[in-house]
Amino acid sequence: MKNTLFAALTALVLSTSAYSAAPDSIESLRATAAAPVVSPFRRAFKASRFLSLSGWVTLRGNASVREGATFLSVPVSGNTTLYGSGARTGTVWINKTVMVRLYPGQTFVNETVPIYEYVPVYDGGRYVGSTNVSGSVRISGTLSGSWLQLSGSGNLSGTLFVNDRR
């Protein structure tokens, strides 16, 4: 509102001074008054917006199972890049350790891995900030001999409030 009011007053002052200069013709007056006036405040204005990011991640891992073990730590890892609203993250590497409870005779394992990561965000190759992305990955696998192999996929998402310099 202030920018618009300032621009209107500036245009009025410029057109009044052009009129008082007694132009030779109406066309020269019209050309002077029609020149666009760019407020210095217009350049300083920053737009704000939310960036919504999402991406799909696949985690995989395996571990050796000792005879008679009831609990097992399985390292799982994967990577992803999140996209949205014209922006993207760098490659997000995810490394988690899953605690698995094993029962006698069990051959199938199903677990949920919560993911919370802090990632940098780029828009058009320009760094615009960092944000938290979160989600969960449902992993499952089978116990084969003395090896447990796990894999699964899930969605990660996050938002970032950006003050654009455009």
mmCIF file of N, CA and C in Angstrom, residues 58-151:
data_model
loop_
_atom_site.group_PDB
_atom_site.id
_atom_site.type_symbol
_atom_site.label_atom_id
_atom_site.label_comp_id
_atom_site.label_asym_id
_atom_site.label_seq_id
_atom_site.Cartn_x
_atom_site.Cartn_y
_atom_site.Cartn_z
ATOM 1 N N THR A 58 14.432 -45.485 -0.159
ATOM 2 C CA THR A 58 14.501 -46.932 0.034
ATOM 3 C C THR A 58 15.678 -47.228 0.952
ATOM 4 N N LEU A 59 15.410 -47.964 2.026
ATOM 5 C CA LEU A 59 16.452 -48.351 2.971
ATOM 6 C C LEU A 59 16.721 -49.847 2.844
ATOM 7 N N ARG A 60 17.998 -50.209 2.926
ATOM 8 C CA ARG A 60 18.398 -51.617 2.860
ATOM 9 C C ARG A 60 19.483 -51.873 3.905
ATOM 10 N N GLY A 61 19.496 -53.108 4.404
ATOM 11 C CA GLY A 61 20.546 -53.487 5.334
ATOM 12 C C GLY A 61 20.496 -54.962 5.632
ATOM 13 N N ASN A 62 21.565 -55.474 6.224
ATOM 14 C CA ASN A 62 21.582 -56.878 6.625
ATOM 15 C C ASN A 62 22.474 -57.044 7.840
ATOM 16 N N ALA A 63 22.296 -58.163 8.508
ATOM 17 C CA ALA A 63 23.082 -58.446 9.702
ATOM 18 C C ALA A 63 23.184 -59.948 9.900
ATOM 19 N N SER A 64 24.235 -60.330 10.564
ATOM 20 C CA SER A 64 24.442 -61.731 10.907
ATOM 21 C C SER A 64 23.690 -62.030 12.203
ATOM 22 N N VAL A 65 23.038 -63.177 12.254
ATOM 23 C CA VAL A 65 22.238 -63.553 13.419
ATOM 24 C C VAL A 65 22.940 -64.695 14.157
ATOM 25 N N ARG A 66 23.234 -64.470 15.437
ATOM 26 C CA ARG A 66 23.824 -65.529 16.262
ATOM 27 C C ARG A 66 22.753 -66.531 16.664
ATOM 28 N N GLU A 67 23.156 -67.729 16.879
ATOM 29 C CA GLU A 67 22.251 -68.794 17.336
ATOM 30 C C GLU A 67 21.650 -68.402 18.686
ATOM 31 N N GLY A 68 20.326 -68.420 18.798
ATOM 32 C CA GLY A 68 19.643 -68.124 20.049
ATOM 33 C C GLY A 68 19.488 -66.642 20.354
ATOM 34 N N ALA A 69 19.826 -65.757 19.434
ATOM 35 C CA ALA A 69 19.707 -64.314 19.667
ATOM 36 C C ALA A 69 18.240 -63.911 19.758
ATOM 37 N N THR A 70 17.928 -62.997 20.685
ATOM 38 C CA THR A 70 16.552 -62.505 20.811
ATOM 39 C C THR A 70 16.421 -61.058 20.335
ATOM 40 N N PHE A 71 17.504 -60.310 20.365
ATOM 41 C CA PHE A 71 17.517 -58.946 19.837
ATOM 42 C C PHE A 71 18.660 -58.814 18.849
ATOM 43 N N LEU A 72 18.438 -57.979 17.845
ATOM 44 C CA LEU A 72 19.441 -57.807 16.807
ATOM 45 C C LEU A 72 19.455 -56.352 16.348
ATOM 46 N N SER A 73 20.638 -55.781 16.229
ATOM 47 C CA SER A 73 20.793 -54.429 15.675
ATOM 48 C C SER A 73 21.140 -54.567 14.204
ATOM 49 N N VAL A 74 20.316 -53.958 13.352
ATOM 50 C CA VAL A 74 20.539 -54.039 11.910
ATOM 51 C C VAL A 74 20.762 -52.630 11.369
ATOM 52 N N PRO A 75 21.953 -52.334 10.839
ATOM 53 C CA PRO A 75 22.166 -51.027 10.207
ATOM 54 C C PRO A 75 21.498 -51.001 8.831
ATOM 55 N N VAL A 76 20.716 -49.956 8.580
ATOM 56 C CA VAL A 76 20.073 -49.787 7.271
ATOM 57 C C VAL A 76 20.472 -48.418 6.732
ATOM 58 N N SER A 77 20.545 -48.310 5.414
ATOM 59 C CA SER A 77 20.927 -47.031 4.818
ATOM 60 C C SER A 77 20.284 -46.865 3.454
ATOM 61 N N GLY A 78 20.259 -45.619 3.003
ATOM 62 C CA GLY A 78 19.712 -45.287 1.694
ATOM 63 C C GLY A 78 19.894 -43.806 1.440
ATOM 64 N N ASN A 79 19.504 -43.365 0.264
ATOM 65 C CA ASN A 79 19.593 -41.937 -0.034
ATOM 66 C C ASN A 79 18.418 -41.506 -0.895
ATOM 67 N N THR A 80 18.190 -40.201 -0.906
ATOM 68 C CA THR A 80 17.096 -39.632 -1.684
ATOM 69 C C THR A 80 17.384 -38.159 -1.945
ATOM 70 N N THR A 81 16.635 -37.591 -2.861
ATOM 71 C CA THR A 81 16.615 -36.153 -3.093
ATOM 72 C C THR A 81 15.156 -35.736 -3.052
ATOM 73 N N LEU A 82 14.841 -34.707 -2.286
ATOM 74 C CA LEU A 82 13.467 -34.245 -2.172
ATOM 75 C C LEU A 82 13.246 -33.072 -3.115
ATOM 76 N N TYR A 83 12.077 -33.052 -3.750
ATOM 77 C CA TYR A 83 11.735 -32.018 -4.727
ATOM 78 C C TYR A 83 10.389 -31.396 -4.378
ATOM 79 N N GLY A 84 10.152 -30.189 -4.904
ATOM 80 C CA GLY A 84 8.850 -29.562 -4.773
ATOM 81 C C GLY A 84 8.927 -28.059 -4.900
ATOM 82 N N SER A 85 7.905 -27.459 -5.469
ATOM 83 C CA SER A 85 7.783 -26.006 -5.611
ATOM 84 C C SER A 85 8.986 -25.387 -6.310
ATOM 85 N N GLY A 86 9.579 -26.111 -7.243
ATOM 86 C CA GLY A 86 10.725 -25.594 -7.973
ATOM 87 C C GLY A 86 12.037 -25.709 -7.225
ATOM 88 N N ALA A 87 12.020 -26.252 -6.019
ATOM 89 C CA ALA A 87 13.230 -26.373 -5.209
ATOM 90 C C ALA A 87 13.599 -27.842 -5.043
ATOM 91 N N ARG A 88 14.805 -28.057 -4.514
ATOM 92 C CA ARG A 88 15.247 -29.417 -4.254
ATOM 93 C C ARG A 88 16.260 -29.403 -3.125
ATOM 94 N N THR A 89 16.452 -30.564 -2.523
ATOM 95 C CA THR A 89 17.504 -30.698 -1.525
ATOM 96 C C THR A 89 18.729 -31.283 -2.205
ATOM 97 N N GLY A 90 19.831 -31.240 -1.512
ATOM 98 C CA GLY A 90 20.974 -32.008 -1.970
ATOM 99 C C GLY A 90 20.650 -33.478 -1.716
ATOM 100 N N THR A 91 21.567 -34.363 -2.032
ATOM 101 C CA THR A 91 21.349 -35.778 -1.748
ATOM 102 C C THR A 91 21.321 -35.974 -0.240
ATOM 103 N N VAL A 92 20.256 -36.597 0.242
ATOM 104 C CA VAL A 92 20.080 -36.848 1.666
ATOM 105 C C VAL A 92 20.481 -38.298 1.935
ATOM 106 N N TRP A 93 21.534 -38.490 2.706
ATOM 107 C CA TRP A 93 21.978 -39.831 3.077
ATOM 108 C C TRP A 93 21.373 -40.179 4.425
ATOM 109 N N ILE A 94 20.759 -41.346 4.490
ATOM 110 C CA ILE A 94 20.089 -41.768 5.715
ATOM 111 C C ILE A 94 20.750 -43.049 6.209
ATOM 112 N N ASN A 95 21.231 -43.014 7.430
ATOM 113 C CA ASN A 95 21.833 -44.181 8.081
ATOM 114 C C ASN A 95 21.162 -44.358 9.431
ATOM 115 N N LYS A 96 20.489 -45.470 9.614
ATOM 116 C CA LYS A 96 19.776 -45.749 10.859
ATOM 117 C C LYS A 96 20.141 -47.143 11.347
ATOM 118 N N THR A 97 19.913 -47.385 12.617
ATOM 119 C CA THR A 97 20.064 -48.721 13.179
ATOM 120 C C THR A 97 18.705 -49.161 13.689
ATOM 121 N N VAL A 98 18.271 -50.325 13.238
ATOM 122 C CA VAL A 98 16.962 -50.854 13.607
ATOM 123 C C VAL A 98 17.157 -51.956 14.641
ATOM 124 N N MET A 99 16.436 -51.852 15.744
ATOM 125 C CA MET A 99 16.453 -52.916 16.750
ATOM 126 C C MET A 99 15.320 -53.887 16.428
ATOM 127 N N VAL A 100 15.682 -55.139 16.217
ATOM 128 C CA VAL A 100 14.709 -56.162 15.835
ATOM 129 C C VAL A 100 14.605 -57.188 16.960
ATOM 130 N N ARG A 101 13.386 -57.518 17.329
ATOM 131 C CA ARG A 101 13.122 -58.563 18.331
ATOM 132 C C ARG A 101 12.891 -59.856 17.572
ATOM 133 N N LEU A 102 13.656 -60.879 17.925
ATOM 134 C CA LEU A 102 13.528 -62.188 17.281
ATOM 135 C C LEU A 102 12.927 -63.193 18.255
ATOM 136 N N TYR A 103 11.944 -63.932 17.776
ATOM 137 C CA TYR A 103 11.317 -64.991 18.559
ATOM 138 C C TYR A 103 11.777 -66.337 18.010
ATOM 139 N N PRO A 104 11.768 -67.375 18.827
ATOM 140 C CA PRO A 104 12.183 -68.695 18.335
ATOM 141 C C PRO A 104 11.340 -69.134 17.132
ATOM 142 N N GLY A 105 11.998 -69.576 16.077
ATOM 143 C CA GLY A 105 11.305 -70.051 14.880
ATOM 144 C C GLY A 105 10.849 -68.951 13.933
ATOM 145 N N GLN A 106 11.098 -67.706 14.270
ATOM 146 C CA GLN A 106 10.662 -66.589 13.421
ATOM 147 C C GLN A 106 11.527 -66.511 12.165
ATOM 148 N N THR A 107 10.871 -66.325 11.009
ATOM 149 C CA THR A 107 11.616 -66.202 9.750
ATOM 150 C C THR A 107 11.329 -64.885 9.033
ATOM 151 N N PHE A 108 10.319 -64.137 9.479
ATOM 152 C CA PHE A 108 9.947 -62.887 8.822
ATOM 153 C C PHE A 108 9.984 -61.753 9.841
ATOM 154 N N VAL A 109 10.514 -60.604 9.441
ATOM 155 C CA VAL A 109 10.628 -59.439 10.320
ATOM 156 C C VAL A 109 9.976 -58.243 9.646
ATOM 157 N N ASN A 110 9.236 -57.457 10.425
ATOM 158 C CA ASN A 110 8.558 -56.273 9.910
ATOM 159 C C ASN A 110 8.710 -55.156 10.942
ATOM 160 N N GLU A 111 9.321 -54.043 10.562
ATOM 161 C CA GLU A 111 9.555 -52.927 11.479
ATOM 162 C C GLU A 111 9.272 -51.595 10.784
ATOM 163 N N THR A 112 9.041 -50.558 11.585
ATOM 164 C CA THR A 112 8.887 -49.195 11.065
ATOM 165 C C THR A 112 10.059 -48.357 11.561
ATOM 166 N N VAL A 113 10.682 -47.642 10.635
ATOM 167 C CA VAL A 113 11.837 -46.805 10.968
ATOM 168 C C VAL A 113 11.425 -45.339 10.844
ATOM 169 N N PRO A 114 11.355 -44.597 11.962
ATOM 170 C CA PRO A 114 11.064 -43.159 11.862
ATOM 171 C C PRO A 114 12.311 -42.414 11.384
ATOM 172 N N ILE A 115 12.105 -41.418 10.529
ATOM 173 C CA ILE A 115 13.229 -40.669 9.977
ATOM 174 C C ILE A 115 13.012 -39.178 10.210
ATOM 175 N N TYR A 116 14.027 -38.529 10.767
ATOM 176 C CA TYR A 116 14.063 -37.079 10.955
ATOM 177 C C TYR A 116 15.449 -36.621 10.508
ATOM 178 N N GLU A 117 15.506 -35.814 9.483
ATOM 179 C CA GLU A 117 16.790 -35.339 8.965
ATOM 180 C C GLU A 117 16.730 -33.830 8.743
ATOM 181 N N TYR A 118 17.849 -33.170 8.938
ATOM 182 C CA TYR A 118 17.988 -31.730 8.702
ATOM 183 C C TYR A 118 18.745 -31.568 7.393
ATOM 184 N N VAL A 119 18.138 -30.913 6.404
ATOM 185 C CA VAL A 119 18.714 -30.877 5.053
ATOM 186 C C VAL A 119 18.794 -29.452 4.499
ATOM 187 N N PRO A 120 19.800 -29.186 3.656
ATOM 188 C CA PRO A 120 19.873 -27.898 2.955
ATOM 189 C C PRO A 120 18.924 -27.905 1.759
ATOM 190 N N VAL A 121 18.353 -26.732 1.423
ATOM 191 C CA VAL A 121 17.403 -26.625 0.311
ATOM 192 C C VAL A 121 17.929 -25.595 -0.688
ATOM 193 N N TYR A 122 17.812 -25.939 -1.977
ATOM 194 C CA TYR A 122 18.285 -25.080 -3.067
ATOM 195 C C TYR A 122 17.135 -24.785 -4.012
ATOM 196 N N ASP A 123 17.068 -23.558 -4.490
ATOM 197 C CA ASP A 123 16.059 -23.166 -5.470
ATOM 198 C C ASP A 123 16.798 -22.533 -6.643
ATOM 199 N N GLY A 124 16.753 -23.194 -7.788
ATOM 200 C CA GLY A 124 17.478 -22.703 -8.954
ATOM 201 C C GLY A 124 18.981 -22.702 -8.737
ATOM 202 N N GLY A 125 19.490 -23.642 -7.951
ATOM 203 C CA GLY A 125 20.916 -23.719 -7.668
ATOM 204 C C GLY A 125 21.375 -22.799 -6.558
ATOM 205 N N ARG A 126 20.484 -21.991 -6.022
ATOM 206 C CA ARG A 126 20.819 -21.027 -4.966
ATOM 207 C C ARG A 126 20.333 -21.561 -3.617
ATOM 208 N N TYR A 127 21.197 -21.548 -2.615
ATOM 209 C CA TYR A 127 20.836 -21.990 -1.273
ATOM 210 C C TYR A 127 19.793 -21.038 -0.693
ATOM 211 N N VAL A 128 18.663 -21.592 -0.217
ATOM 212 C CA VAL A 128 17.605 -20.747 0.343
ATOM 213 C C VAL A 128 17.326 -21.040 1.814
ATOM 214 N N GLY A 129 17.955 -22.053 2.372
ATOM 215 C CA GLY A 129 17.756 -22.361 3.782
ATOM 216 C C GLY A 129 17.848 -23.850 4.050
ATOM 217 N N SER A 130 17.617 -24.212 5.299
ATOM 218 C CA SER A 130 17.621 -25.614 5.702
ATOM 219 C C SER A 130 16.341 -25.903 6.453
ATOM 220 N N THR A 131 15.924 -27.151 6.415
ATOM 221 C CA THR A 131 14.685 -27.523 7.085
ATOM 222 C C THR A 131 14.741 -28.971 7.541
ATOM 223 N N ASN A 132 13.808 -29.331 8.403
ATOM 224 C CA ASN A 132 13.671 -30.719 8.834
ATOM 225 C C ASN A 132 12.731 -31.446 7.895
ATOM 226 N N VAL A 133 13.112 -32.647 7.504
ATOM 227 C CA VAL A 133 12.215 -33.520 6.750
ATOM 228 C C VAL A 133 11.988 -34.754 7.606
ATOM 229 N N SER A 134 10.800 -35.296 7.508
ATOM 230 C CA SER A 134 10.485 -36.455 8.336
ATOM 231 C C SER A 134 9.576 -37.410 7.585
ATOM 232 N N GLY A 135 9.472 -38.584 8.114
ATOM 233 C CA GLY A 135 8.616 -39.612 7.536
ATOM 234 C C GLY A 135 8.919 -40.930 8.206
ATOM 235 N N SER A 136 8.349 -41.977 7.673
ATOM 236 C CA SER A 136 8.636 -43.298 8.210
ATOM 237 C C SER A 136 8.762 -44.291 7.064
ATOM 238 N N VAL A 137 9.608 -45.275 7.282
ATOM 239 C CA VAL A 137 9.857 -46.310 6.288
ATOM 240 C C VAL A 137 9.501 -47.652 6.908
ATOM 241 N N ARG A 138 8.647 -48.370 6.235
ATOM 242 C CA ARG A 138 8.251 -49.710 6.678
ATOM 243 C C ARG A 138 9.224 -50.693 6.038
ATOM 244 N N ILE A 139 10.036 -51.346 6.860
ATOM 245 C CA ILE A 139 10.990 -52.304 6.312
ATOM 246 C C ILE A 139 10.617 -53.714 6.745
ATOM 247 N N SER A 140 10.943 -54.654 5.903
ATOM 248 C CA SER A 140 10.668 -56.053 6.217
ATOM 249 C C SER A 140 11.761 -56.908 5.601
ATOM 250 N N GLY A 141 11.834 -58.135 6.038
ATOM 251 C CA GLY A 141 12.841 -59.028 5.493
ATOM 252 C C GLY A 141 12.684 -60.428 6.032
ATOM 253 N N THR A 142 13.501 -61.301 5.511
ATOM 254 C CA THR A 142 13.438 -62.707 5.904
ATOM 255 C C THR A 142 14.760 -63.138 6.516
ATOM 256 N N LEU A 143 14.643 -64.053 7.444
ATOM 257 C CA LEU A 143 15.796 -64.648 8.087
ATOM 258 C C LEU A 143 16.156 -65.894 7.294
ATOM 259 N N SER A 144 17.327 -65.892 6.697
ATOM 260 C CA SER A 144 17.758 -67.012 5.870
ATOM 261 C C SER A 144 19.086 -67.524 6.412
ATOM 262 N N GLY A 145 19.048 -68.690 7.033
ATOM 263 C CA GLY A 145 20.255 -69.223 7.665
ATOM 264 C C GLY A 145 20.650 -68.327 8.817
ATOM 265 N N SER A 146 21.841 -67.763 8.762
ATOM 266 C CA SER A 146 22.293 -66.873 9.830
ATOM 267 C C SER A 146 22.313 -65.413 9.381
ATOM 268 N N TRP A 147 21.593 -65.071 8.302
ATOM 269 C CA TRP A 147 21.538 -63.697 7.802
ATOM 270 C C TRP A 147 20.117 -63.165 7.778
ATOM 271 N N LEU A 148 19.988 -61.928 8.208
ATOM 272 C CA LEU A 148 18.710 -61.224 8.116
ATOM 273 C C LEU A 148 18.901 -60.075 7.140
ATOM 274 N N GLN A 149 18.113 -60.057 6.074
ATOM 275 C CA GLN A 149 18.174 -58.972 5.091
ATOM 276 C C GLN A 149 16.884 -58.170 5.162
ATOM 277 N N LEU A 150 17.020 -56.854 5.321
ATOM 278 C CA LEU A 150 15.868 -55.960 5.430
ATOM 279 C C LEU A 150 15.875 -54.948 4.290
ATOM 280 N N SER A 151 14.693 -54.590 3.818
ATOM 281 C CA SER A 151 14.557 -53.495 2.851
ATOM 282 C C SER A 151 13.140 -52.953 2.926
#
